[in-house]
Tab-separated table of N, CA, C and O in Angstrom:
chain	number	residue	atom	x	y	z
A	7	MET	N	-62.382	-29.003	120.916
A	7	MET	CA	-63.376	-29.145	119.876
A	7	MET	C	-62.952	-30.312	118.977
A	7	MET	O	-61.816	-30.374	118.534
A	8	THR	N	-63.891	-31.188	118.702
A	8	THR	CA	-63.591	-32.359	117.881
A	8	THR	C	-63.657	-31.992	116.398
A	8	THR	O	-64.195	-30.948	116.018
A	9	ASN	N	-63.133	-32.882	115.568
A	9	ASN	CA	-63.173	-32.651	114.118
A	9	ASN	C	-64.605	-32.617	113.602
A	9	ASN	O	-64.930	-31.869	112.678
A	10	LYS	N	-65.469	-33.446	114.191
A	10	LYS	CA	-66.872	-33.487	113.780
A	10	LYS	C	-67.557	-32.147	114.085
A	10	LYS	O	-68.312	-31.622	113.261
A	11	GLN	N	-67.280	-31.595	115.262
A	11	GLN	CA	-67.853	-30.308	115.633
A	11	GLN	C	-67.308	-29.197	114.743
A	11	GLN	O	-68.036	-28.306	114.310
A	12	ARG	N	-66.022	-29.266	114.439
A	12	ARG	CA	-65.387	-28.279	113.570
A	12	ARG	C	-66.009	-28.318	112.170
A	12	ARG	O	-66.308	-27.283	111.573
A	13	ALA	N	-66.237	-29.518	111.646
A	13	ALA	CA	-66.848	-29.678	110.324
A	13	ALA	C	-68.287	-29.160	110.329
A	13	ALA	O	-68.736	-28.527	109.368
A	14	TYR	N	-69.008	-29.424	111.411
A	14	TYR	CA	-70.398	-28.965	111.541
A	14	TYR	C	-70.450	-27.435	111.531
A	14	TYR	O	-71.248	-26.831	110.808
A	15	LEU	N	-69.591	-26.801	112.327
A	15	LEU	CA	-69.567	-25.339	112.378
A	15	LEU	C	-69.114	-24.744	111.045
A	15	LEU	O	-69.634	-23.720	110.610
A	16	SER	N	-68.174	-25.397	110.394
A	16	SER	CA	-67.702	-24.927	109.101
A	16	SER	C	-68.820	-24.974	108.062
A	16	SER	O	-68.976	-24.058	107.251
A	17	SER	N	-69.616	-26.030	108.102
A	17	SER	CA	-70.736	-26.135	107.159
A	17	SER	C	-71.819	-25.094	107.463
A	17	SER	O	-72.472	-24.595	106.560
A	18	MET	N	-71.992	-24.769	108.740
A	18	MET	CA	-72.959	-23.725	109.110
A	18	MET	C	-72.481	-22.346	108.664
A	18	MET	O	-73.284	-21.474	108.345
A	19	ALA	N	-71.172	-22.142	108.648
A	19	ALA	CA	-70.615	-20.846	108.277
A	19	ALA	C	-70.549	-20.650	106.774
A	19	ALA	O	-70.391	-19.519	106.301
A	20	ASN	N	-70.681	-21.727	106.016
A	20	ASN	CA	-70.554	-21.654	104.569
A	20	ASN	C	-71.472	-20.610	103.926
A	20	ASN	O	-71.011	-19.804	103.128
A	21	PRO	N	-72.767	-20.570	104.238
A	21	PRO	CA	-73.625	-19.572	103.575
A	21	PRO	C	-73.499	-18.160	104.158
A	21	PRO	O	-74.028	-17.215	103.588
A	22	LEU	N	-72.801	-18.004	105.285
A	22	LEU	CA	-72.681	-16.696	105.921
A	22	LEU	C	-71.763	-15.781	105.119
A	22	LEU	O	-70.806	-16.226	104.495
A	23	ASN	N	-72.060	-14.486	105.165
A	23	ASN	CA	-71.174	-13.486	104.582
A	23	ASN	C	-70.195	-13.021	105.653
A	23	ASN	O	-70.517	-13.028	106.851
A	24	ALA	N	-69.016	-12.605	105.237
A	24	ALA	CA	-68.035	-12.065	106.175
A	24	ALA	C	-68.575	-10.754	106.738
A	24	ALA	O	-68.991	-9.875	105.981
A	25	ILE	N	-68.595	-10.620	108.057
A	25	ILE	CA	-69.156	-9.408	108.656
A	25	ILE	C	-68.074	-8.412	109.051
A	25	ILE	O	-68.379	-7.271	109.346
A	26	LEU	N	-66.811	-8.855	109.065
A	26	LEU	CA	-65.699	-7.963	109.383
A	26	LEU	C	-64.597	-8.135	108.350
A	26	LEU	O	-64.460	-9.202	107.761
A	27	GLN	N	-63.828	-7.069	108.178
A	27	GLN	CA	-62.684	-7.118	107.271
A	27	GLN	C	-61.457	-6.591	108.002
A	27	GLN	O	-61.541	-5.610	108.729
A	28	ILE	N	-60.338	-7.267	107.791
A	28	ILE	CA	-59.080	-6.825	108.385
A	28	ILE	C	-58.208	-6.306	107.251
A	28	ILE	O	-57.939	-7.026	106.298
A	29	GLY	N	-57.796	-5.056	107.369
A	29	GLY	CA	-56.996	-4.423	106.325
A	29	GLY	C	-55.549	-4.255	106.735
A	29	GLY	O	-55.025	-5.004	107.560
A	30	LYS	N	-54.905	-3.218	106.187
A	30	LYS	CA	-53.473	-3.038	106.390
A	30	LYS	C	-53.098	-2.681	107.826
A	30	LYS	O	-51.965	-2.877	108.226
A	31	SER	N	-54.041	-2.185	108.614
A	31	SER	CA	-53.731	-1.872	110.016
A	31	SER	C	-53.732	-3.125	110.888
A	31	SER	O	-53.427	-3.049	112.075
A	32	SER	N	-54.088	-4.259	110.307
A	32	SER	CA	-54.060	-5.566	110.987
A	32	SER	C	-54.997	-5.585	112.190
A	32	SER	O	-56.072	-5.027	112.124
A	33	VAL	N	-54.588	-6.210	113.286
A	33	VAL	CA	-55.453	-6.368	114.464
A	33	VAL	C	-55.303	-5.149	115.371
A	33	VAL	O	-54.242	-4.906	115.930
A	34	THR	N	-56.374	-4.385	115.491
A	34	THR	CA	-56.402	-3.214	116.365
A	34	THR	C	-57.390	-3.478	117.496
A	34	THR	O	-58.207	-4.406	117.410
A	35	PRO	N	-57.352	-2.695	118.568
A	35	PRO	CA	-58.339	-2.875	119.641
A	35	PRO	C	-59.786	-2.741	119.151
A	35	PRO	O	-60.675	-3.419	119.654
A	36	GLU	N	-59.996	-1.902	118.133
A	36	GLU	CA	-61.346	-1.732	117.587
A	36	GLU	C	-61.824	-3.010	116.900
A	36	GLU	O	-62.989	-3.396	117.039
A	37	ILE	N	-60.909	-3.673	116.173
A	37	ILE	CA	-61.256	-4.943	115.516
A	37	ILE	C	-61.592	-5.986	116.573
A	37	ILE	O	-62.569	-6.730	116.438
A	38	VAL	N	-60.794	-6.044	117.628
A	38	VAL	CA	-61.026	-7.028	118.698
A	38	VAL	C	-62.383	-6.773	119.358
A	38	VAL	O	-63.143	-7.709	119.613
A	39	ASN	N	-62.719	-5.498	119.598
A	39	ASN	CA	-64.024	-5.161	120.183
A	39	ASN	C	-65.157	-5.560	119.246
A	39	ASN	O	-66.181	-6.085	119.689
A	40	SER	N	-64.982	-5.313	117.950
A	40	SER	CA	-66.009	-5.676	116.971
A	40	SER	C	-66.200	-7.189	116.923
A	40	SER	O	-67.331	-7.676	116.847
A	41	VAL	N	-65.103	-7.936	116.952
A	41	VAL	CA	-65.175	-9.400	116.954
A	41	VAL	C	-65.905	-9.881	118.210
A	41	VAL	O	-66.780	-10.751	118.138
A	42	ASP	N	-65.566	-9.295	119.343
A	42	ASP	CA	-66.195	-9.682	120.610
A	42	ASP	C	-67.704	-9.426	120.575
A	42	ASP	O	-68.494	-10.299	120.961
A	43	GLU	N	-68.117	-8.272	120.087
A	43	GLU	CA	-69.542	-7.934	120.005
A	43	GLU	C	-70.268	-8.852	119.019
A	43	GLU	O	-71.393	-9.285	119.273
A	44	ALA	N	-69.629	-9.121	117.887
A	44	ALA	CA	-70.251	-9.980	116.873
A	44	ALA	C	-70.420	-11.405	117.402
A	44	ALA	O	-71.452	-12.037	117.173
A	45	LEU	N	-69.425	-11.909	118.110
A	45	LEU	CA	-69.522	-13.263	118.672
A	45	LEU	C	-70.598	-13.330	119.749
A	45	LEU	O	-71.283	-14.341	119.877
A	46	GLU	N	-70.746	-12.260	120.497
A	46	GLU	CA	-71.772	-12.213	121.530
A	46	GLU	C	-73.169	-12.288	120.908
A	46	GLU	O	-74.059	-12.946	121.426
A	47	ALA	N	-73.326	-11.649	119.765
A	47	ALA	CA	-74.626	-11.612	119.094
A	47	ALA	C	-74.898	-12.851	118.248
A	47	ALA	O	-76.027	-13.316	118.168
A	48	ARG	N	-73.854	-13.425	117.617
A	48	ARG	CA	-74.078	-14.465	116.612
A	48	ARG	C	-73.482	-15.827	116.921
A	48	ARG	O	-73.846	-16.799	116.280
A	49	GLU	N	-72.488	-15.918	117.777
A	49	GLU	CA	-71.766	-17.153	118.115
A	49	GLU	C	-70.785	-17.597	117.037
A	49	GLU	O	-69.718	-18.090	117.336
A	50	LEU	N	-71.140	-17.478	115.767
A	50	LEU	CA	-70.320	-17.963	114.666
A	50	LEU	C	-70.167	-16.837	113.641
A	50	LEU	O	-71.165	-16.320	113.152
A	51	ILE	N	-68.925	-16.438	113.360
A	51	ILE	CA	-68.710	-15.328	112.429
A	51	ILE	C	-67.608	-15.650	111.424
A	51	ILE	O	-66.762	-16.506	111.672
A	52	LYS	N	-67.685	-14.937	110.307
A	52	LYS	CA	-66.662	-15.010	109.267
A	52	LYS	C	-65.967	-13.663	109.180
A	52	LYS	O	-66.631	-12.622	109.228
A	53	ILE	N	-64.655	-13.699	109.031
A	53	ILE	CA	-63.867	-12.489	108.899
A	53	ILE	C	-63.027	-12.608	107.625
A	53	ILE	O	-62.414	-13.642	107.389
A	54	HIS	N	-63.008	-11.559	106.837
A	54	HIS	CA	-62.232	-11.550	105.597
A	54	HIS	C	-60.963	-10.740	105.823
A	54	HIS	O	-61.016	-9.608	106.272
A	55	VAL	N	-59.819	-11.317	105.473
A	55	VAL	CA	-58.540	-10.614	105.527
A	55	VAL	C	-58.282	-10.064	104.120
A	55	VAL	O	-58.196	-10.824	103.157
A	56	LEU	N	-58.188	-8.762	104.020
A	56	LEU	CA	-58.011	-8.115	102.728
A	56	LEU	C	-56.605	-8.336	102.171
A	56	LEU	O	-55.672	-8.661	102.902
A	57	LYS	N	-56.459	-8.114	100.861
A	57	LYS	CA	-55.168	-8.335	100.196
A	57	LYS	C	-54.081	-7.392	100.690
A	57	LYS	O	-52.908	-7.713	100.632
A	58	ASN	N	-54.463	-6.197	101.174
A	58	ASN	CA	-53.452	-5.245	101.616
A	58	ASN	C	-52.947	-5.520	103.034
A	58	ASN	O	-52.094	-4.809	103.539
A	59	CYS	N	-53.446	-6.556	103.673
A	59	CYS	CA	-52.938	-6.990	104.975
A	59	CYS	C	-51.884	-8.065	104.712
A	59	CYS	O	-52.179	-9.115	104.150
A	60	PHE	N	-50.669	-7.780	105.143
A	60	PHE	CA	-49.570	-8.684	104.829
A	60	PHE	C	-49.305	-9.721	105.912
A	60	PHE	O	-48.368	-10.503	105.804
A	61	ASP	N	-50.120	-9.734	106.963
A	61	ASP	CA	-49.973	-10.728	108.027
A	61	ASP	C	-50.597	-12.053	107.609
A	61	ASP	O	-51.515	-12.084	106.786
A	62	ASP	N	-50.111	-13.133	108.200
A	62	ASP	CA	-50.621	-14.470	107.918
A	62	ASP	C	-52.023	-14.622	108.520
A	62	ASP	O	-52.208	-14.357	109.717
A	63	PRO	N	-53.033	-15.030	107.730
A	63	PRO	CA	-54.396	-15.186	108.254
A	63	PRO	C	-54.486	-16.159	109.445
A	63	PRO	O	-55.267	-15.937	110.361
A	64	MET	N	-53.689	-17.221	109.440
A	64	MET	CA	-53.728	-18.169	110.555
A	64	MET	C	-53.227	-17.510	111.840
A	64	MET	O	-53.782	-17.715	112.909
A	65	GLU	N	-52.185	-16.698	111.707
A	65	GLU	CA	-51.651	-15.968	112.850
A	65	GLU	C	-52.687	-14.973	113.379
A	65	GLU	O	-52.893	-14.855	114.588
A	66	LEU	N	-53.345	-14.257	112.463
A	66	LEU	CA	-54.387	-13.310	112.853
A	66	LEU	C	-55.542	-14.023	113.547
A	66	LEU	O	-56.087	-13.522	114.534
A	67	ALA	N	-55.916	-15.196	113.033
A	67	ALA	CA	-57.012	-15.964	113.623
A	67	ALA	C	-56.672	-16.358	115.059
A	67	ALA	O	-57.518	-16.239	115.956
A	68	ASN	N	-55.448	-16.800	115.287
A	68	ASN	CA	-55.040	-17.194	116.635
A	68	ASN	C	-55.010	-16.004	117.588
A	68	ASN	O	-55.430	-16.120	118.740
A	69	ILE	N	-54.560	-14.856	117.103
A	69	ILE	CA	-54.539	-13.647	117.938
A	69	ILE	C	-55.960	-13.220	118.289
A	69	ILE	O	-56.266	-12.933	119.452
A	70	LEU	N	-56.849	-13.192	117.283
A	70	LEU	CA	-58.243	-12.795	117.529
A	70	LEU	C	-58.943	-13.772	118.467
A	70	LEU	O	-59.707	-13.363	119.341
A	71	ALA	N	-58.689	-15.061	118.282
A	71	ALA	CA	-59.319	-16.067	119.141
A	71	ALA	C	-58.852	-15.914	120.589
A	71	ALA	O	-59.659	-16.005	121.522
A	72	GLU	N	-57.587	-15.659	120.763
A	72	GLU	CA	-57.049	-15.497	122.112
A	72	GLU	C	-57.626	-14.261	122.793
A	72	GLU	O	-58.055	-14.315	123.943
A	73	ARG	N	-57.679	-13.168	122.060
A	73	ARG	CA	-58.150	-11.907	122.654
A	73	ARG	C	-59.654	-11.852	122.840
A	73	ARG	O	-60.149	-11.119	123.693
A	74	SER	N	-60.410	-12.622	122.054
A	74	SER	CA	-61.874	-12.614	122.184
A	74	SER	C	-62.390	-13.856	122.912
A	74	SER	O	-63.598	-14.042	123.008
A	75	HIS	N	-61.494	-14.696	123.397
A	75	HIS	CA	-61.854	-15.926	124.120
A	75	HIS	C	-62.773	-16.813	123.281
A	75	HIS	O	-63.802	-17.282	123.751
A	76	SER	N	-62.385	-17.006	122.030
A	76	SER	CA	-63.174	-17.834	121.116
A	76	SER	C	-62.305	-18.949	120.563
A	76	SER	O	-61.139	-19.083	120.934
A	77	LEU	N	-62.879	-19.730	119.661
A	77	LEU	CA	-62.167	-20.842	119.037
A	77	LEU	C	-62.073	-20.617	117.534
A	77	LEU	O	-63.030	-20.158	116.913
A	78	VAL	N	-60.929	-20.958	116.972
A	78	VAL	CA	-60.764	-20.891	115.523
A	78	VAL	C	-61.367	-22.160	114.938
A	78	VAL	O	-60.921	-23.262	115.247
A	79	VAL	N	-62.413	-22.010	114.148
A	79	VAL	CA	-63.033	-23.169	113.508
A	79	VAL	C	-62.201	-23.577	112.309
A	79	VAL	O	-61.811	-24.736	112.167
A	80	ARG	N	-61.900	-22.611	111.444
A	80	ARG	CA	-61.153	-22.915	110.224
A	80	ARG	C	-60.624	-21.625	109.614
A	80	ARG	O	-61.237	-20.572	109.745
A	81	VAL	N	-59.506	-21.737	108.951
A	81	VAL	CA	-58.967	-20.638	108.152
A	81	VAL	C	-58.806	-21.179	106.740
A	81	VAL	O	-58.062	-22.120	106.511
A	82	ILE	N	-59.564	-20.609	105.814
A	82	ILE	CA	-59.513	-21.042	104.419
A	82	ILE	C	-59.076	-19.846	103.592
A	82	ILE	O	-59.835	-18.884	103.436
A	83	GLY	N	-57.854	-19.897	103.084
A	83	GLY	CA	-57.333	-18.772	102.314
A	83	GLY	C	-57.264	-17.540	103.183
A	83	GLY	O	-56.518	-17.496	104.152
A	84	LYS	N	-58.066	-16.537	102.852
A	84	LYS	CA	-58.086	-15.297	103.626
A	84	LYS	C	-59.399	-15.125	104.392
A	84	LYS	O	-59.777	-14.016	104.753
A	85	ILE	N	-60.085	-16.229	104.632
A	85	ILE	CA	-61.326	-16.215	105.407
A	85	ILE	C	-61.085	-16.915	106.745
A	85	ILE	O	-60.575	-18.037	106.790
A	86	ILE	N	-61.469	-16.235	107.829
A	86	ILE	CA	-61.328	-16.784	109.183
A	86	ILE	C	-62.725	-17.047	109.720
A	86	ILE	O	-63.603	-16.194	109.618
A	87	ILE	N	-62.933	-18.230	110.303
A	87	ILE	CA	-64.210	-18.562	110.933
A	87	ILE	C	-63.953	-18.753	112.423
A	87	ILE	O	-63.126	-19.589	112.811
A	88	LEU	N	-64.654	-17.971	113.250
A	88	LEU	CA	-64.511	-18.045	114.701
A	88	LEU	C	-65.828	-18.446	115.344
A	88	LEU	O	-66.906	-18.105	114.846
A	89	TYR	N	-65.730	-19.145	116.485
A	89	TYR	CA	-66.915	-19.586	117.220
A	89	TYR	C	-66.697	-19.364	118.710
A	89	TYR	O	-65.613	-19.627	119.237
A	90	ARG	N	-67.733	-18.863	119.360
A	90	ARG	CA	-67.748	-18.758	120.819
A	90	ARG	C	-69.174	-19.007	121.280
A	90	ARG	O	-70.090	-18.297	120.871
A	91	PRO	N	-69.383	-20.035	122.114
A	91	PRO	CA	-70.750	-20.304	122.574
A	91	PRO	C	-71.278	-19.155	123.433
A	91	PRO	O	-70.535	-18.561	124.208
A	92	ALA	N	-72.557	-18.847	123.254
A	92	ALA	CA	-73.201	-17.798	124.038
A	92	ALA	C	-73.619	-18.354	125.395
A	92	ALA	O	-73.530	-19.558	125.638
A	93	LYS	N	-74.091	-17.465	126.250
A	93	LYS	CA	-74.576	-17.913	127.565
A	93	LYS	C	-75.789	-18.820	127.394
A	93	LYS	O	-75.955	-19.772	128.131
A	94	LYS	N	-76.636	-18.480	126.436
A	94	LYS	CA	-77.757	-19.342	126.054
A	94	LYS	C	-77.515	-19.743	124.610
A	94	LYS	O	-77.973	-19.070	123.681
A	95	PRO	N	-76.787	-20.828	124.370
A	95	PRO	CA	-76.375	-21.175	123.000
A	95	PRO	C	-77.540	-21.425	122.049
A	95	PRO	O	-78.514	-22.078	122.389
A	96	LYS	N	-77.397	-20.869	120.842
A	96	LYS	CA	-78.368	-21.106	119.778
A	96	LYS	C	-77.917	-22.295	118.922
A	96	LYS	O	-78.722	-22.987	118.350
A	97	ILE	N	-76.613	-22.476	118.855
A	97	ILE	CA	-76.031	-23.557	118.059
A	97	ILE	C	-75.746	-24.747	118.968
A	97	ILE	O	-75.026	-24.608	119.958
A	98	GLU	N	-76.305	-25.883	118.616
A	98	GLU	CA	-76.052	-27.095	119.383
A	98	GLU	C	-75.065	-27.961	118.618
A	98	GLU	O	-75.324	-28.378	117.498
A	99	LEU	N	-73.917	-28.186	119.235
A	99	LEU	CA	-72.848	-28.953	118.580
A	99	LEU	C	-73.105	-30.447	118.693
A	99	LEU	O	-73.596	-30.919	119.714
A	100	PRO	N	-72.737	-31.208	117.651
A	100	PRO	CA	-72.824	-32.673	117.761
A	100	PRO	C	-71.765	-33.178	118.735
A	100	PRO	O	-70.752	-32.535	118.964
A	101	ARG	N	-72.003	-34.357	119.295
A	101	ARG	CA	-71.048	-34.907	120.276
A	101	ARG	C	-69.955	-35.678	119.638
A	101	ARG	O	-69.814	-36.195	118.730
């Protein structure tokens, strides 16, 4: 993914609300399933890491991306933005 595509997806995610929250139990199979289902439905999602989760958000983003076969767009503070193109993509990335 190029920087231009990353910036485009980040700007698209800006008005979105976080649809998942990661708490003190960190990454569980249920969280991974929820991320997978959300990416299947939306392609681009925001995840909020709560204050009671002591894991590094960047580390969590990489684990979630690996397990859900997605790409980490950006990690800003405790917000993770993930992207996975659908079979029939709704989001068209710039070249």
